[in-house]
């Protein structure tokens, strides 16, 4: 299986627990194995935008808490690929729109809305990336998971 993603989120030092909305990513991807539930081992290859390749070694479900600006929401992602050496976690625009949501990009940020216009997720632009607004709950959970593993 060959998938692709954009260059800003490629291999290197991890930026956690950040999720970025990525219009060039063909599937949701997570670089933190402990975030993935119902983990199934997988051995597949990922094509990166800079022509490099890396391994997808698993798949499963991920649940994240996001801050929409007016409330915290739980977002449940299915079929999330585990790619340990990505710098950040990726939310695929293609997969989000396949589920009936709309992704709106603006200069300073992005939103994910349902068919009624309700915002389910917000992202802030940081450089060339759109960082999902995470609730403090998600950041704390990831830090606690990391401490329990170390």
GROMACS .gro file of C-alpha atoms in nm:
model
  150
    1UNK     CA    1   0.000   0.000   0.000
    2UNK     CA    2   0.146   0.337  -0.096
    3UNK     CA    3   0.016   0.655   0.063
    4UNK     CA    4   0.142   1.010   0.040
    5UNK     CA    5   0.170   1.313   0.264
    6UNK     CA    6   0.315   1.665   0.256
    7UNK     CA    7   0.674   1.762   0.333
    8UNK     CA    8   0.626   1.980   0.647
    9UNK     CA    9   0.526   1.678   0.854
   10UNK     CA   10   0.787   1.434   0.736
   11UNK     CA   11   1.046   1.246   0.931
   12UNK     CA   12   1.235   1.407   1.214
   13UNK     CA   13   1.192   1.520   1.572
   14UNK     CA   14   0.836   1.465   1.693
   15UNK     CA   15   0.605   1.753   1.782
   16UNK     CA   16   0.356   1.601   2.028
   17UNK     CA   17   0.066   1.582   2.093
   18UNK     CA   18  -0.011   1.793   1.789
   19UNK     CA   19  -0.254   1.686   1.518
   20UNK     CA   20  -0.238   1.871   1.186
   21UNK     CA   21  -0.505   1.890   0.919
   22UNK     CA   22  -0.336   1.770   0.601
   23UNK     CA   23  -0.492   1.799   0.255
   24UNK     CA   24  -0.214   1.589   0.099
   25UNK     CA   25  -0.250   1.295   0.334
   26UNK     CA   26  -0.452   0.999   0.210
   27UNK     CA   27  -0.524   0.858   0.557
   28UNK     CA   28  -0.517   0.958   0.925
   29UNK     CA   29  -0.173   0.892   1.075
   30UNK     CA   30  -0.048   0.881   1.433
   31UNK     CA   31   0.311   0.871   1.559
   32UNK     CA   32   0.220   0.767   1.916
   33UNK     CA   33   0.140   0.395   1.942
   34UNK     CA   34  -0.008   0.432   2.291
   35UNK     CA   35  -0.284   0.656   2.150
   36UNK     CA   36  -0.407   0.380   1.918
   37UNK     CA   37  -0.679   0.145   2.045
   38UNK     CA   38  -0.760  -0.195   1.891
   39UNK     CA   39  -0.411  -0.198   1.742
   40UNK     CA   40  -0.357  -0.436   1.451
   41UNK     CA   41  -0.008  -0.498   1.316
   42UNK     CA   42   0.047  -0.398   0.956
   43UNK     CA   43   0.350  -0.394   0.731
   44UNK     CA   44   0.306  -0.136   0.458
   45UNK     CA   45   0.500   0.142   0.296
   46UNK     CA   46   0.427   0.515   0.300
   47UNK     CA   47   0.543   0.740   0.016
   48UNK     CA   48   0.636   1.085   0.142
   49UNK     CA   49   0.612   1.408  -0.055
   50UNK     CA   50   0.992   1.437  -0.072
   51UNK     CA   51   1.016   1.095  -0.246
   52UNK     CA   52   1.137   0.920   0.071
   53UNK     CA   53   0.956   0.617   0.209
   54UNK     CA   54   0.880   0.500   0.560
   55UNK     CA   55   0.687   0.216   0.723
   56UNK     CA   56   0.329   0.189   0.842
   57UNK     CA   57   0.348  -0.073   1.115
   58UNK     CA   58  -0.007  -0.079   1.245
   59UNK     CA   59  -0.359   0.054   1.237
   60UNK     CA   60  -0.639   0.115   1.485
   61UNK     CA   61  -0.872   0.373   1.639
   62UNK     CA   62  -0.777   0.703   1.802
   63UNK     CA   63  -0.993   0.928   2.018
   64UNK     CA   64  -0.890   1.291   2.071
   65UNK     CA   65  -1.047   1.578   2.264
   66UNK     CA   66  -1.061   1.903   2.073
   67UNK     CA   67  -1.154   2.261   2.161
   68UNK     CA   68  -1.402   2.413   1.914
   69UNK     CA   69  -1.392   2.752   2.081
   70UNK     CA   70  -1.734   2.702   2.238
   71UNK     CA   71  -1.703   2.347   2.372
   72UNK     CA   72  -1.478   2.045   2.403
   73UNK     CA   73  -1.564   1.759   2.168
   74UNK     CA   74  -1.449   1.401   2.146
   75UNK     CA   75  -1.338   1.308   1.794
   76UNK     CA   76  -1.318   0.937   1.712
   77UNK     CA   77  -1.094   0.844   1.422
   78UNK     CA   78  -1.114   0.504   1.254
   79UNK     CA   79  -0.846   0.326   1.050
   80UNK     CA   80  -0.560   0.541   1.180
   81UNK     CA   81  -0.218   0.431   1.055
   82UNK     CA   82   0.072   0.406   1.300
   83UNK     CA   83   0.381   0.571   1.150
   84UNK     CA   84   0.634   0.603   1.432
   85UNK     CA   85   0.878   0.838   1.263
   86UNK     CA   86   0.641   1.112   1.145
   87UNK     CA   87   0.701   1.448   1.316
   88UNK     CA   88   0.332   1.506   1.392
   89UNK     CA   89  -0.005   1.330   1.381
   90UNK     CA   90  -0.211   1.384   1.067
   91UNK     CA   91  -0.582   1.430   1.012
   92UNK     CA   92  -0.665   1.349   0.650
   93UNK     CA   93  -0.892   1.598   0.472
   94UNK     CA   94  -0.994   1.321   0.229
   95UNK     CA   95  -1.107   1.091   0.511
   96UNK     CA   96  -1.289   1.374   0.692
   97UNK     CA   97  -1.482   1.475   0.378
   98UNK     CA   98  -1.557   1.108   0.301
   99UNK     CA   99  -1.750   1.106   0.632
  100UNK     CA  100  -1.971   1.396   0.511
  101UNK     CA  101  -1.791   1.684   0.681
  102UNK     CA  102  -1.664   2.001   0.515
  103UNK     CA  103  -1.317   2.141   0.574
  104UNK     CA  104  -1.283   2.519   0.535
  105UNK     CA  105  -0.936   2.672   0.513
  106UNK     CA  106  -0.863   3.040   0.570
  107UNK     CA  107  -0.540   3.235   0.604
  108UNK     CA  108  -0.518   3.197   0.983
  109UNK     CA  109  -0.701   2.872   1.045
  110UNK     CA  110  -0.942   2.601   0.942
  111UNK     CA  111  -1.270   2.449   1.058
  112UNK     CA  112  -1.440   2.114   1.013
  113UNK     CA  113  -1.819   2.146   0.994
  114UNK     CA  114  -2.110   1.907   0.959
  115UNK     CA  115  -2.388   1.940   0.699
  116UNK     CA  116  -2.572   2.185   0.930
  117UNK     CA  117  -2.269   2.412   0.963
  118UNK     CA  118  -2.189   2.310   1.322
  119UNK     CA  119  -1.818   2.330   1.399
  120UNK     CA  120  -1.670   1.999   1.515
  121UNK     CA  121  -1.306   2.101   1.504
  122UNK     CA  122  -1.090   2.414   1.472
  123UNK     CA  123  -0.729   2.446   1.369
  124UNK     CA  124  -0.488   2.739   1.392
  125UNK     CA  125  -0.232   2.805   1.122
  126UNK     CA  126   0.125   2.781   1.250
  127UNK     CA  127   0.368   2.843   0.964
  128UNK     CA  128   0.245   2.621   0.682
  129UNK     CA  129   0.062   2.377   0.908
  130UNK     CA  130  -0.292   2.381   1.049
  131UNK     CA  131  -0.266   2.264   1.413
  132UNK     CA  132  -0.588   2.119   1.554
  133UNK     CA  133  -0.696   2.297   1.874
  134UNK     CA  134  -0.659   2.024   2.131
  135UNK     CA  135  -0.834   2.034   2.466
  136UNK     CA  136  -0.611   2.028   2.772
  137UNK     CA  137  -0.755   1.683   2.838
  138UNK     CA  138  -0.581   1.530   2.533
  139UNK     CA  139  -0.247   1.695   2.606
  140UNK     CA  140  -0.254   1.568   2.965
  141UNK     CA  141  -0.344   1.212   2.859
  142UNK     CA  142  -0.055   1.193   2.613
  143UNK     CA  143   0.194   1.328   2.869
  144UNK     CA  144   0.071   1.077   3.128
  145UNK     CA  145   0.102   0.791   2.877
  146UNK     CA  146   0.457   0.898   2.793
  147UNK     CA  147   0.553   0.911   3.162
  148UNK     CA  148   0.414   0.563   3.226
  149UNK     CA  149   0.620   0.423   2.938
  150UNK     CA  150   0.950   0.596   3.025
   0.00000   0.00000   0.00000
